[in-house]
Amino acid sequence: MSAEVQSNSERQAYYDRIAPAHLTPLWEVFADLVTPEPKSQAIPAVWHYDKIRPFILESGGLITAMEAVRRVLILENPNLPGQSKITNTLYAGLQLILPGEVAPAHRHSQSALRFIVEGQGAYTAVEGEKTIMSPGDFVTTPSWAWHDHGNDTDQPMVWLDGLDIPIVNFFDASFAENLDQDSQSLSKPAGDSLARYGAGMLPMGYEQVSPTSPVFNYPYARTREALEQMRKVEEWDPCHGLKMCYINPVTGDYAMPTMATFMQLIPNGLTTAPYRSTDGMVYSVVEGSGRTFANGQELSWGPRDTFIIPSWCHHHHEVDGDAVLFSFSDRPIQEKLGLWRQDRGNH
Ligand code: GTQ
């Protein structure tokens, strides 16, 4: 009998017979496995800060930062419930630290970024240095670096945590351990890294020890000032406005090995041209309000909101005035693997 006339039931019987040998036919799954273009399981979504802020503050009455270790509400992609993912490859959460609290020192293989959303003056300590954080600051926690957080102010502090947790777990490469003290001892004054590595100079004889930028905190005041100065030239990218990427000044590469971070100014009156890329993007709104249209769905946003655009999803932004957006994605990994693509339409 020729293969064409094999009935479905005969094929199924065959699949059932090979299954105990841990074999399965490619031809049944090929179309879902090797897709002609990305088909992300993640969907566009927005978290409005004023709606979720009460829930975040409520968590402060339920559990201490010490007991929780990290008191965070995970932003889960609505189409990936239970997976602790905001995109297929990235984790995002909003971390609350109340006055007087300490989130105890630990380290892990996962890299983390902090993007400050609310509050002023709490700190994170990484590898012997503290940094005092302000809204709009981008702070790095390298893989396997000891880190603890604390709040010596009288106001709650909330920041967006971005971690490569799904990527590290995909590789089955997660390690973590706790320090035997809650707060690590400090060996450097606050601001040391920025002075040493963030002034367009490097100490003579500096040798790169980590793929993560030695600049620990990229303060918003500097970022904003740079955007404001550059806007005078009015060279707007049709798809992005004015978009800068944070770099490791030692290598010129992204600030972190697994996550790219960006700050973008979209000026009043510019509607960006449709764009898509293979890196799903997590946005945190710093200033201004507007709307992002993602595969036809409208996401409206204002200050402190978080939204996500999945891989290969057509989108464009509309703004009500000047808008400043922070974003991060897995682009460094995709580029290193030769996978990253973008589609700028005609632009
Ligand atoms: O601050 O170390 O949101 O380890 C998730 C895991 C934050 C952190 C998170 C973490 C941290």
mmCIF file with all atom_site columns, N, CA, C and O and ligand atoms in Angstrom, residues 70 72 91 95 106 108 114 147 149 161 163 165, ligand 1:
data_model
loop_
_atom_site.group_PDB
_atom_site.id
_atom_site.type_symbol
_atom_site.label_atom_id
_atom_site.label_alt_id
_atom_site.label_comp_id
_atom_site.label_asym_id
_atom_site.label_entity_id
_atom_site.label_seq_id
_atom_site.pdbx_PDB_ins_code
_atom_site.Cartn_x
_atom_site.Cartn_y
_atom_site.Cartn_z
_atom_site.occupancy
_atom_site.B_iso_or_equiv
_atom_site.pdbx_formal_charge
_atom_site.auth_seq_id
_atom_site.auth_comp_id
_atom_site.auth_asym_id
_atom_site.auth_atom_id
_atom_site.pdbx_PDB_model_num
ATOM   1  N N  . ARG A 1 70  ? 12.393 39.254 48.454 1.00 0.00 ? 70  ARG A N  1
ATOM   2  C CA . ARG A 1 70  ? 12.119 40.338 47.513 1.00 0.00 ? 70  ARG A CA 1
ATOM   3  C C  . ARG A 1 70  ? 10.597 40.447 47.427 1.00 0.00 ? 70  ARG A C  1
ATOM   4  O O  . ARG A 1 70  ? 9.934  39.505 46.983 1.00 0.00 ? 70  ARG A O  1
ATOM   5  N N  . VAL A 1 72  ? 7.828  41.544 45.592 1.00 0.00 ? 72  VAL A N  1
ATOM   6  C CA . VAL A 1 72  ? 7.641  41.969 44.206 1.00 0.00 ? 72  VAL A CA 1
ATOM   7  C C  . VAL A 1 72  ? 6.312  41.445 43.692 1.00 0.00 ? 72  VAL A C  1
ATOM   8  O O  . VAL A 1 72  ? 5.954  40.293 43.959 1.00 0.00 ? 72  VAL A O  1
ATOM   9  N N  . TYR A 1 91  ? 11.539 38.522 32.396 1.00 0.00 ? 91  TYR A N  1
ATOM   10 C CA . TYR A 1 91  ? 10.767 38.669 33.625 1.00 0.00 ? 91  TYR A CA 1
ATOM   11 C C  . TYR A 1 91  ? 10.709 40.149 33.972 1.00 0.00 ? 91  TYR A C  1
ATOM   12 O O  . TYR A 1 91  ? 11.704 40.862 33.811 1.00 0.00 ? 91  TYR A O  1
ATOM   13 N N  . GLN A 1 95  ? 8.886  46.076 42.519 1.00 0.00 ? 95  GLN A N  1
ATOM   14 C CA . GLN A 1 95  ? 9.390  45.766 43.861 1.00 0.00 ? 95  GLN A CA 1
ATOM   15 C C  . GLN A 1 95  ? 9.120  46.938 44.796 1.00 0.00 ? 95  GLN A C  1
ATOM   16 O O  . GLN A 1 95  ? 9.399  48.086 44.459 1.00 0.00 ? 95  GLN A O  1
ATOM   17 N N  . HIS A 1 106 ? 21.770 38.661 48.623 1.00 0.00 ? 106 HIS A N  1
ATOM   18 C CA . HIS A 1 106 ? 21.909 37.362 47.963 1.00 0.00 ? 106 HIS A CA 1
ATOM   19 C C  . HIS A 1 106 ? 22.568 37.589 46.603 1.00 0.00 ? 106 HIS A C  1
ATOM   20 O O  . HIS A 1 106 ? 22.821 38.718 46.206 1.00 0.00 ? 106 HIS A O  1
ATOM   21 N N  . HIS A 1 108 ? 22.779 35.669 42.431 1.00 0.00 ? 108 HIS A N  1
ATOM   22 C CA . HIS A 1 108 ? 22.250 34.638 41.528 1.00 0.00 ? 108 HIS A CA 1
ATOM   23 C C  . HIS A 1 108 ? 22.809 34.830 40.124 1.00 0.00 ? 108 HIS A C  1
ATOM   24 O O  . HIS A 1 108 ? 23.336 35.903 39.794 1.00 0.00 ? 108 HIS A O  1
ATOM   25 N N  . ARG A 1 114 ? 17.259 47.565 37.485 1.00 0.00 ? 114 ARG A N  1
ATOM   26 C CA . ARG A 1 114 ? 16.251 48.298 38.268 1.00 0.00 ? 114 ARG A CA 1
ATOM   27 C C  . ARG A 1 114 ? 15.949 49.563 37.504 1.00 0.00 ? 114 ARG A C  1
ATOM   28 O O  . ARG A 1 114 ? 16.878 50.260 37.066 1.00 0.00 ? 114 ARG A O  1
ATOM   29 N N  . HIS A 1 147 ? 23.916 41.447 46.232 1.00 0.00 ? 147 HIS A N  1
ATOM   30 C CA . HIS A 1 147 ? 23.128 42.682 46.257 1.00 0.00 ? 147 HIS A CA 1
ATOM   31 C C  . HIS A 1 147 ? 22.065 42.635 47.337 1.00 0.00 ? 147 HIS A C  1
ATOM   32 O O  . HIS A 1 147 ? 21.456 41.596 47.589 1.00 0.00 ? 147 HIS A O  1
ATOM   33 N N  . HIS A 1 149 ? 18.998 45.516 49.157 1.00 0.00 ? 149 HIS A N  1
ATOM   34 C CA . HIS A 1 149 ? 18.332 46.803 48.960 1.00 0.00 ? 149 HIS A CA 1
ATOM   35 C C  . HIS A 1 149 ? 17.867 47.313 50.318 1.00 0.00 ? 149 HIS A C  1
ATOM   36 O O  . HIS A 1 149 ? 17.563 46.521 51.218 1.00 0.00 ? 149 HIS A O  1
ATOM   37 N N  . ASP A 1 161 ? 11.755 45.820 38.266 1.00 0.00 ? 161 ASP A N  1
ATOM   38 C CA . ASP A 1 161 ? 12.837 44.844 38.131 1.00 0.00 ? 161 ASP A CA 1
ATOM   39 C C  . ASP A 1 161 ? 12.725 44.201 36.759 1.00 0.00 ? 161 ASP A C  1
ATOM   40 O O  . ASP A 1 161 ? 11.654 43.694 36.399 1.00 0.00 ? 161 ASP A O  1
ATOM   41 N N  . LEU A 1 163 ? 14.565 41.132 34.760 1.00 0.00 ? 163 LEU A N  1
ATOM   42 C CA . LEU A 1 163 ? 15.554 40.050 34.888 1.00 0.00 ? 163 LEU A CA 1
ATOM   43 C C  . LEU A 1 163 ? 15.462 39.096 33.709 1.00 0.00 ? 163 LEU A C  1
ATOM   44 O O  . LEU A 1 163 ? 14.415 38.976 33.060 1.00 0.00 ? 163 LEU A O  1
ATOM   45 N N  . ILE A 1 165 ? 15.409 35.926 33.908 1.00 0.00 ? 165 ILE A N  1
ATOM   46 C CA . ILE A 1 165 ? 15.067 34.642 34.549 1.00 0.00 ? 165 ILE A CA 1
ATOM   47 C C  . ILE A 1 165 ? 14.652 33.569 33.524 1.00 0.00 ? 165 ILE A C  1
ATOM   48 O O  . ILE A 1 165 ? 15.173 32.445 33.559 1.00 0.00 ? 165 ILE A O  1
HETATM 49 O O1 . GTQ B 2 .   ? 16.110 42.111 43.656 1.00 0.00 ? 1   GTQ B O1 1
HETATM 50 O O2 . GTQ B 2 .   ? 17.339 40.341 43.632 1.00 0.00 ? 1   GTQ B O2 1
HETATM 51 O O3 . GTQ B 2 .   ? 12.113 40.900 41.013 1.00 0.00 ? 1   GTQ B O3 1
HETATM 52 O O4 . GTQ B 2 .   ? 16.376 38.106 42.885 1.00 0.00 ? 1   GTQ B O4 1
HETATM 53 C C1 . GTQ B 2 .   ? 13.230 38.851 41.246 1.00 0.00 ? 1   GTQ B C1 1
HETATM 54 C C2 . GTQ B 2 .   ? 14.319 38.142 41.720 1.00 0.00 ? 1   GTQ B C2 1
HETATM 55 C C3 . GTQ B 2 .   ? 14.148 40.860 42.159 1.00 0.00 ? 1   GTQ B C3 1
HETATM 56 C C4 . GTQ B 2 .   ? 16.307 40.918 43.346 1.00 0.00 ? 1   GTQ B C4 1
HETATM 57 C C5 . GTQ B 2 .   ? 13.162 40.202 41.472 1.00 0.00 ? 1   GTQ B C5 1
HETATM 58 C C6 . GTQ B 2 .   ? 15.328 38.799 42.411 1.00 0.00 ? 1   GTQ B C6 1
HETATM 59 C C7 . GTQ B 2 .   ? 15.250 40.171 42.619 1.00 0.00 ? 1   GTQ B C7 1
#
